[in-house]
């Protein structure tokens, strides 16, 4: 089984669908990654802040799949922003992952209140790219104003902006800005996982429109959500620790949603964010030390 590949704006190829490991406990991560690679995934999305980069590396090593066949994506946490600190953040992440080169290395959040530090961190990513330590660079949770300023003040256009996108929160204006600049939209919580954490009132998994479309295709609601993203050109990184769901989430390439089904899912957008307001992220309330390797 395969999934489609996306060509990033610097010509690097990235599998469109990867395994996410946010909230995957370190002791479960290696097995989840190895299982994903066994069923055909070739892309894993982790982050320094998830505390499981080492176990992602262990899972890749245990899988027997060659390092160069796996696209590894990781993120710098805000506590490591600043030029030298971000260069060192790469050393920490690479050592924990057990690799020389990270395929895609991104800033986890903008720090609107310390955009100077954010810009210095991004300039460090540009240096890592020039040095061949990473194959592509990007950002996450950058809103229109953050991205506009970054584009004005730095040189390399980010390859991706990883943002919250699922049927209930779609950020169309930001996605249009990405398209104008050749920035790939990578959807976090692509299944709307964030809509169900903590027993939220309205979960995408129970949505009647999605349920109806899923039954028309003989597929699950999760598979329909992933097909919707992929057909609209987004990268997706669904998270699961369960082997059956890891396989289910990868078995989506043969689904062809009709234009009216795509439009029906587009119409589910509530405009209400599930995750934290990106502008509210500060060093004071979200800073935490990222351990040495
Ligand atoms: N950049 C950022 O700020 C940011 C923020 C959030 C997430 N992310 C990235 O995006 C990835 C995915 O986001 P996410 O983990 O929040 O949400 P998600 O992938 O949309 O949903 C994950 C949740 O859905 C469950 N699940 C997975 N597959 C399922 C299926 N086929 N049927 C029913 N339930 C299913 C999982 O539980 P089980 O594990 O028990 O199966 C988990 O509770 C993360 O792992 C991370 O890599 C990035």
Tab-separated table of C-alpha atoms and ligand atoms in Angstrom:
chain	number	residue	atom	x	y	z
A	1	UNK	CA	0.000	0.000	0.000
A	2	UNK	CA	1.263	3.518	-0.738
A	3	UNK	CA	0.055	7.087	-0.282
A	4	UNK	CA	0.630	10.037	-2.485
A	5	UNK	CA	3.727	12.133	-2.237
A	6	UNK	CA	3.784	15.908	-2.068
A	7	UNK	CA	6.596	17.964	-3.591
A	8	UNK	CA	7.509	20.753	-1.181
A	9	UNK	CA	8.386	24.241	-2.449
A	10	UNK	CA	12.103	23.372	-2.413
A	11	UNK	CA	11.534	20.174	-4.510
A	12	UNK	CA	11.898	17.777	-1.573
A	13	UNK	CA	9.365	14.937	-1.689
A	14	UNK	CA	7.297	14.195	1.406
A	15	UNK	CA	4.708	11.453	1.912
A	16	UNK	CA	1.397	13.284	2.302
A	17	UNK	CA	0.244	11.085	5.194
A	18	UNK	CA	2.336	10.551	8.294
A	19	UNK	CA	1.902	9.220	11.818
A	20	UNK	CA	1.463	11.851	14.540
A	21	UNK	CA	2.753	11.109	18.039
A	22	UNK	CA	1.497	14.014	20.168
A	23	UNK	CA	0.236	12.560	23.480
A	24	UNK	CA	1.685	9.175	22.586
A	25	UNK	CA	3.389	8.095	25.789
A	26	UNK	CA	7.117	7.421	25.408
A	27	UNK	CA	6.585	3.761	26.349
A	28	UNK	CA	4.014	3.360	23.536
A	29	UNK	CA	5.794	5.385	20.875
A	30	UNK	CA	8.354	2.924	19.582
A	31	UNK	CA	5.726	0.208	18.979
A	32	UNK	CA	3.301	2.651	17.306
A	33	UNK	CA	6.028	3.929	14.978
A	34	UNK	CA	7.258	0.439	14.113
A	35	UNK	CA	3.677	-0.711	13.451
A	36	UNK	CA	3.027	2.289	11.209
A	37	UNK	CA	6.171	1.599	9.209
A	38	UNK	CA	5.185	-2.075	8.956
A	39	UNK	CA	1.863	-1.195	7.306
A	40	UNK	CA	3.471	1.275	4.916
A	41	UNK	CA	3.733	4.726	6.542
A	42	UNK	CA	6.970	6.511	5.624
A	43	UNK	CA	6.512	9.773	7.538
A	44	UNK	CA	6.451	10.475	11.287
A	45	UNK	CA	5.655	13.820	12.931
A	46	UNK	CA	7.114	14.401	16.389
A	47	UNK	CA	8.359	17.407	18.379
A	48	UNK	CA	10.909	18.189	21.059
A	49	UNK	CA	7.980	19.152	23.310
A	50	UNK	CA	6.319	15.720	22.953
A	51	UNK	CA	9.118	14.077	24.929
A	52	UNK	CA	9.234	11.044	22.636
A	53	UNK	CA	11.802	11.801	19.929
A	54	UNK	CA	14.125	9.119	21.301
A	55	UNK	CA	11.358	6.510	21.084
A	56	UNK	CA	10.490	7.628	17.531
A	57	UNK	CA	14.122	6.914	16.625
A	58	UNK	CA	13.957	3.562	18.415
A	59	UNK	CA	10.783	2.637	16.511
A	60	UNK	CA	12.361	3.464	13.167
A	61	UNK	CA	15.469	1.463	14.047
A	62	UNK	CA	13.367	-1.484	15.257
A	63	UNK	CA	11.242	-1.478	12.085
A	64	UNK	CA	14.073	-2.531	9.812
A	65	UNK	CA	13.021	0.147	7.304
A	66	UNK	CA	16.073	2.034	6.048
A	67	UNK	CA	16.521	5.487	7.573
A	68	UNK	CA	16.506	7.182	4.163
A	69	UNK	CA	13.079	5.747	3.369
A	70	UNK	CA	11.456	7.489	6.341
A	71	UNK	CA	10.562	11.178	6.335
A	72	UNK	CA	11.184	12.502	9.863
A	73	UNK	CA	9.574	15.757	10.943
A	74	UNK	CA	10.216	17.447	14.279
A	75	UNK	CA	9.637	20.805	15.935
A	76	UNK	CA	11.624	23.267	18.004
A	77	UNK	CA	9.903	24.275	21.239
A	78	UNK	CA	9.614	28.005	22.173
A	79	UNK	CA	12.034	27.672	25.102
A	80	UNK	CA	14.776	27.005	22.542
A	81	UNK	CA	14.047	30.042	20.339
A	82	UNK	CA	16.928	32.379	19.516
A	83	UNK	CA	19.658	31.816	16.931
A	84	UNK	CA	22.191	29.793	18.939
A	85	UNK	CA	19.564	28.048	21.071
A	86	UNK	CA	17.705	26.856	17.982
A	87	UNK	CA	20.912	25.575	16.382
A	88	UNK	CA	21.445	23.632	19.607
A	89	UNK	CA	17.807	22.465	19.563
A	90	UNK	CA	18.605	20.728	16.278
A	91	UNK	CA	21.554	18.932	17.905
A	92	UNK	CA	19.305	17.761	20.759
A	93	UNK	CA	16.516	16.539	18.477
A	94	UNK	CA	18.863	14.836	16.008
A	95	UNK	CA	20.731	13.060	18.808
A	96	UNK	CA	17.511	11.849	20.431
A	97	UNK	CA	16.170	10.675	17.072
A	98	UNK	CA	19.514	9.017	16.359
A	99	UNK	CA	19.904	10.698	12.967
A	100	UNK	CA	22.377	13.051	11.289
A	101	UNK	CA	19.744	14.893	9.282
A	102	UNK	CA	16.091	15.754	9.991
A	103	UNK	CA	13.877	15.859	6.915
A	104	UNK	CA	11.574	18.675	8.014
A	105	UNK	CA	12.317	20.871	11.027
A	106	UNK	CA	9.751	23.486	12.008
A	107	UNK	CA	9.067	26.140	14.637
A	108	UNK	CA	6.309	24.767	16.873
A	109	UNK	CA	4.622	28.116	17.578
A	110	UNK	CA	5.070	31.781	16.831
A	111	UNK	CA	5.829	33.896	19.884
A	112	UNK	CA	3.957	37.084	18.966
A	113	UNK	CA	5.157	38.806	22.139
A	114	UNK	CA	8.780	37.895	21.303
A	115	UNK	CA	8.745	37.895	17.530
A	116	UNK	CA	12.417	38.922	17.567
A	117	UNK	CA	13.231	35.529	19.136
A	118	UNK	CA	10.921	33.779	16.670
A	119	UNK	CA	12.735	35.401	13.730
A	120	UNK	CA	16.148	34.481	15.173
A	121	UNK	CA	14.937	30.888	15.573
A	122	UNK	CA	13.773	30.824	11.958
A	123	UNK	CA	17.117	32.263	10.784
A	124	UNK	CA	18.778	29.349	12.585
A	125	UNK	CA	16.540	26.985	10.603
A	126	UNK	CA	17.680	28.747	7.417
A	127	UNK	CA	21.285	28.101	8.474
A	128	UNK	CA	20.553	24.429	9.216
A	129	UNK	CA	19.030	24.159	5.738
A	130	UNK	CA	22.066	25.813	4.123
A	131	UNK	CA	24.332	23.415	6.043
A	132	UNK	CA	22.357	20.367	4.876
A	133	UNK	CA	21.405	19.378	8.416
A	134	UNK	CA	17.727	19.553	7.505
A	135	UNK	CA	16.118	18.997	4.099
A	136	UNK	CA	13.242	21.443	4.543
A	137	UNK	CA	12.104	24.015	7.100
A	138	UNK	CA	8.748	25.374	8.118
A	139	UNK	CA	6.499	26.621	10.866
A	140	UNK	CA	3.446	25.617	12.847
A	141	UNK	CA	0.508	27.575	14.222
A	142	UNK	CA	1.558	30.741	12.393
A	143	UNK	CA	-1.488	32.910	11.779
A	144	UNK	CA	-1.873	35.381	8.882
A	145	UNK	CA	-0.050	38.222	10.666
A	146	UNK	CA	2.796	35.982	11.880
A	147	UNK	CA	3.313	34.485	8.456
A	148	UNK	CA	3.151	37.838	6.688
A	149	UNK	CA	5.826	39.237	8.986
A	150	UNK	CA	8.006	36.142	8.658
A	151	UNK	CA	7.812	36.343	4.850
A	152	UNK	CA	8.825	40.022	4.987
A	153	UNK	CA	11.769	39.547	7.330
A	154	UNK	CA	13.362	36.238	6.351
A	155	UNK	CA	14.650	34.668	3.141
A	156	UNK	CA	13.432	31.071	2.828
A	157	UNK	CA	9.684	30.657	2.313
A	158	UNK	CA	8.535	27.982	4.793
A	159	UNK	CA	7.804	24.656	3.119
A	160	UNK	CA	4.867	23.996	5.457
A	161	UNK	CA	2.692	25.611	8.072
A	162	UNK	CA	1.302	22.888	10.327
A	163	UNK	CA	-2.033	24.183	11.638
A	164	UNK	CA	-5.253	22.917	13.174
A	165	UNK	CA	-7.520	21.769	10.308
A	166	UNK	CA	-10.411	19.332	10.579
A	167	UNK	CA	-14.021	19.504	9.413
A	168	UNK	CA	-15.039	21.716	12.349
A	169	UNK	CA	-12.159	24.230	11.989
A	170	UNK	CA	-10.716	24.879	8.560
A	171	UNK	CA	-8.948	28.295	8.550
A	172	UNK	CA	-9.751	29.066	4.882
A	173	UNK	CA	-8.139	32.527	4.877
A	174	UNK	CA	-4.854	31.147	6.183
A	175	UNK	CA	-4.995	28.263	3.702
A	176	UNK	CA	-5.439	30.794	0.872
A	177	UNK	CA	-2.354	32.691	2.050
A	178	UNK	CA	-0.401	29.409	2.040
A	179	UNK	CA	-1.501	28.719	-1.530
A	180	UNK	CA	-0.399	32.182	-2.666
A	181	UNK	CA	3.119	31.579	-1.342
A	182	UNK	CA	3.592	27.883	-2.144
A	183	UNK	CA	3.410	26.890	1.536
A	184	UNK	CA	1.899	23.479	2.161
A	185	UNK	CA	-0.960	23.289	4.651
A	186	UNK	CA	-0.288	20.381	6.976
A	187	UNK	CA	-3.311	19.551	9.112
A	188	UNK	CA	-2.821	18.787	12.774
A	189	UNK	CA	-5.698	17.024	14.521
A	190	UNK	CA	-6.767	16.040	10.979
A	191	UNK	CA	-9.439	13.749	12.442
A	192	UNK	CA	-10.603	16.413	14.830
A	193	UNK	CA	-9.052	14.553	17.741
A	194	UNK	CA	-8.958	17.905	19.518
A	195	UNK	CA	-12.779	18.025	19.322
A	196	UNK	CA	-13.069	14.887	21.434
A	197	UNK	CA	-10.369	15.313	24.089
A	198	UNK	CA	-11.805	15.699	27.562
A	199	UNK	CA	-15.246	14.533	26.429
A	200	UNK	CA	-16.004	17.654	24.347
A	201	UNK	CA	-19.661	18.144	23.473
A	202	UNK	CA	-19.383	17.768	19.700
A	203	UNK	CA	-16.892	15.318	18.219
A	204	UNK	CA	-16.158	14.990	14.496
A	205	UNK	CA	-16.263	11.192	14.896
A	206	UNK	CA	-20.036	11.378	15.619
A	207	UNK	CA	-20.909	13.893	12.929
A	208	UNK	CA	-24.044	12.861	10.961
A	209	UNK	CA	-22.841	14.300	7.616
A	210	UNK	CA	-19.514	12.486	7.898
A	211	UNK	CA	-21.257	9.301	9.007
A	212	UNK	CA	-23.544	9.381	5.974
A	213	UNK	CA	-20.666	9.969	3.530
A	214	UNK	CA	-18.664	7.204	5.214
A	215	UNK	CA	-21.475	4.691	4.859
A	216	UNK	CA	-21.935	5.634	1.170
A	217	UNK	CA	-18.280	4.646	0.593
A	218	UNK	CA	-18.240	1.662	2.952
A	219	UNK	CA	-15.476	3.467	4.884
A	220	UNK	CA	-15.119	4.931	8.371
A	221	UNK	CA	-15.605	8.554	9.365
A	222	UNK	CA	-11.849	8.810	10.063
A	223	UNK	CA	-11.042	7.570	6.565
A	224	UNK	CA	-13.455	10.055	4.989
A	225	UNK	CA	-11.853	12.951	6.894
A	226	UNK	CA	-8.392	11.916	5.715
A	227	UNK	CA	-9.586	11.544	2.107
A	228	UNK	CA	-11.133	15.036	2.308
A	229	UNK	CA	-7.775	16.528	3.352
A	230	UNK	CA	-5.737	14.591	0.808
A	231	UNK	CA	-8.080	15.389	-2.072
A	232	UNK	CA	-7.763	19.087	-1.203
A	233	UNK	CA	-3.962	18.840	-1.263
A	234	UNK	CA	-3.183	18.924	2.446
A	235	UNK	CA	-0.698	16.781	4.337
A	236	UNK	CA	-2.154	14.861	7.304
A	237	UNK	CA	-0.574	13.349	10.397
A	238	UNK	CA	-3.253	11.332	12.209
A	239	UNK	CA	-2.236	9.973	15.610
A	240	UNK	CA	-3.115	6.565	16.986
A	241	UNK	CA	-1.470	4.059	19.284
A	242	UNK	CA	-3.825	1.257	18.186
A	243	UNK	CA	-2.644	-1.064	15.430
A	244	UNK	CA	-6.089	-1.405	13.842
A	245	UNK	CA	-6.560	2.377	13.660
A	246	UNK	CA	-3.008	2.951	12.427
A	247	UNK	CA	-3.829	0.603	9.519
A	248	UNK	CA	-7.313	2.091	9.011
A	249	UNK	CA	-5.938	5.631	8.788
A	250	UNK	CA	-3.443	4.568	6.124
A	251	UNK	CA	-6.023	2.754	3.987
A	252	UNK	CA	-7.464	5.848	2.333
A	253	UNK	CA	-5.952	6.228	-1.116
A	254	UNK	CA	-8.780	4.538	-2.994
A	255	UNK	CA	-11.485	6.858	-1.608
A	256	UNK	CA	-12.730	9.400	-4.151
A	257	UNK	CA	-15.159	11.877	-2.604
A	258	UNK	CA	-17.483	13.649	-5.010
A	259	UNK	CA	-17.451	17.450	-5.336
A	260	UNK	CA	-20.727	17.629	-3.436
A	261	UNK	CA	-19.354	15.450	-0.624
A	262	UNK	CA	-16.245	17.648	-0.395
A	263	UNK	CA	-18.495	20.724	-0.278
A	264	UNK	CA	-20.698	19.161	2.410
A	265	UNK	CA	-17.609	18.632	4.601
A	266	UNK	CA	-16.368	22.164	3.879
A	267	UNK	CA	-19.743	23.404	5.118
A	268	UNK	CA	-19.140	21.850	8.567
A	269	UNK	CA	-16.628	24.574	9.484
A	270	UNK	CA	-17.702	26.256	12.733
A	271	UNK	CA	-14.829	28.745	12.790
A	272	UNK	CA	-14.215	27.703	16.401
A	273	UNK	CA	-10.678	26.661	17.251
A	274	UNK	CA	-10.171	23.535	19.362
A	275	UNK	CA	-6.589	24.244	20.378
A	276	UNK	CA	-5.138	27.174	22.271
A	277	UNK	CA	-5.255	30.606	20.669
A	278	UNK	CA	-1.769	30.843	19.070
A	279	UNK	CA	-1.418	34.509	20.061
A	280	UNK	CA	-1.779	33.479	23.716
A	281	UNK	CA	1.360	31.328	23.719
A	282	UNK	CA	4.098	33.017	25.734
A	283	UNK	CA	7.356	31.885	27.286
A	284	UNK	CA	5.882	32.715	30.672
A	285	UNK	CA	2.917	30.357	30.412
A	286	UNK	CA	4.190	27.666	28.032
A	287	UNK	CA	7.978	27.706	28.427
A	288	UNK	CA	9.535	24.465	29.654
A	289	UNK	CA	13.103	23.245	29.391
A	290	UNK	CA	13.801	20.713	26.636
A	291	UNK	CA	16.302	18.214	28.057
A	292	UNK	CA	19.696	17.578	26.516
A	293	UNK	CA	19.997	14.362	24.506
B	1	LIG	N1	1.718	21.636	15.813
B	1	LIG	C1	0.871	21.535	16.800
B	1	LIG	O1	0.697	22.447	17.615
B	1	LIG	C2	0.104	20.253	16.973
B	1	LIG	C3	-0.995	20.190	17.854
B	1	LIG	C4	-1.693	19.002	17.940
B	1	LIG	C5	-1.307	17.911	17.170
B	1	LIG	N2	-0.219	17.995	16.347
B	1	LIG	C6	0.228	16.858	15.498
B	1	LIG	O2	-0.904	16.324	14.833
B	1	LIG	C7	-1.054	14.939	15.171
B	1	LIG	C8	-2.509	14.532	15.154
B	1	LIG	O3	-3.277	15.390	15.977
B	1	LIG	P1	-4.080	14.859	17.235
B	1	LIG	O4	-3.331	13.742	17.806
B	1	LIG	O5	-4.394	16.010	18.101
B	1	LIG	O6	-5.475	14.419	16.636
B	1	LIG	P2	-6.049	13.372	15.559
B	1	LIG	O7	-4.962	12.662	14.865
B	1	LIG	O8	-7.047	14.129	14.769
B	1	LIG	O9	-6.869	12.373	16.486
B	1	LIG	C9	-6.218	11.531	17.373
B	1	LIG	C10	-7.268	10.962	18.333
B	1	LIG	O10	-8.213	10.172	17.606
B	1	LIG	C11	-8.103	8.792	17.973
B	1	LIG	N3	-8.116	8.047	16.698
B	1	LIG	C12	-7.102	7.922	15.796
B	1	LIG	N4	-7.509	7.217	14.727
B	1	LIG	C13	-8.812	6.913	14.938
B	1	LIG	C14	-9.760	6.201	14.183
B	1	LIG	N5	-9.454	5.677	12.986
B	1	LIG	N6	-11.007	6.054	14.700
B	1	LIG	C15	-11.330	6.596	15.898
B	1	LIG	N7	-10.461	7.279	16.664
B	1	LIG	C16	-9.205	7.445	16.181
B	1	LIG	C17	-6.814	8.660	18.733
B	1	LIG	O11	-6.900	7.712	19.774
B	1	LIG	P3	-5.978	6.368	19.853
B	1	LIG	O12	-4.540	6.792	19.874
B	1	LIG	O13	-6.428	5.751	21.127
B	1	LIG	O14	-6.328	5.566	18.642
B	1	LIG	C18	-6.668	10.063	19.352
B	1	LIG	O15	-7.469	10.171	20.527
B	1	LIG	C19	-0.407	14.860	16.556
B	1	LIG	O16	-0.121	13.539	16.956
B	1	LIG	C20	0.815	15.714	16.319
B	1	LIG	O17	1.786	14.994	15.579
B	1	LIG	C21	0.475	19.153	16.232
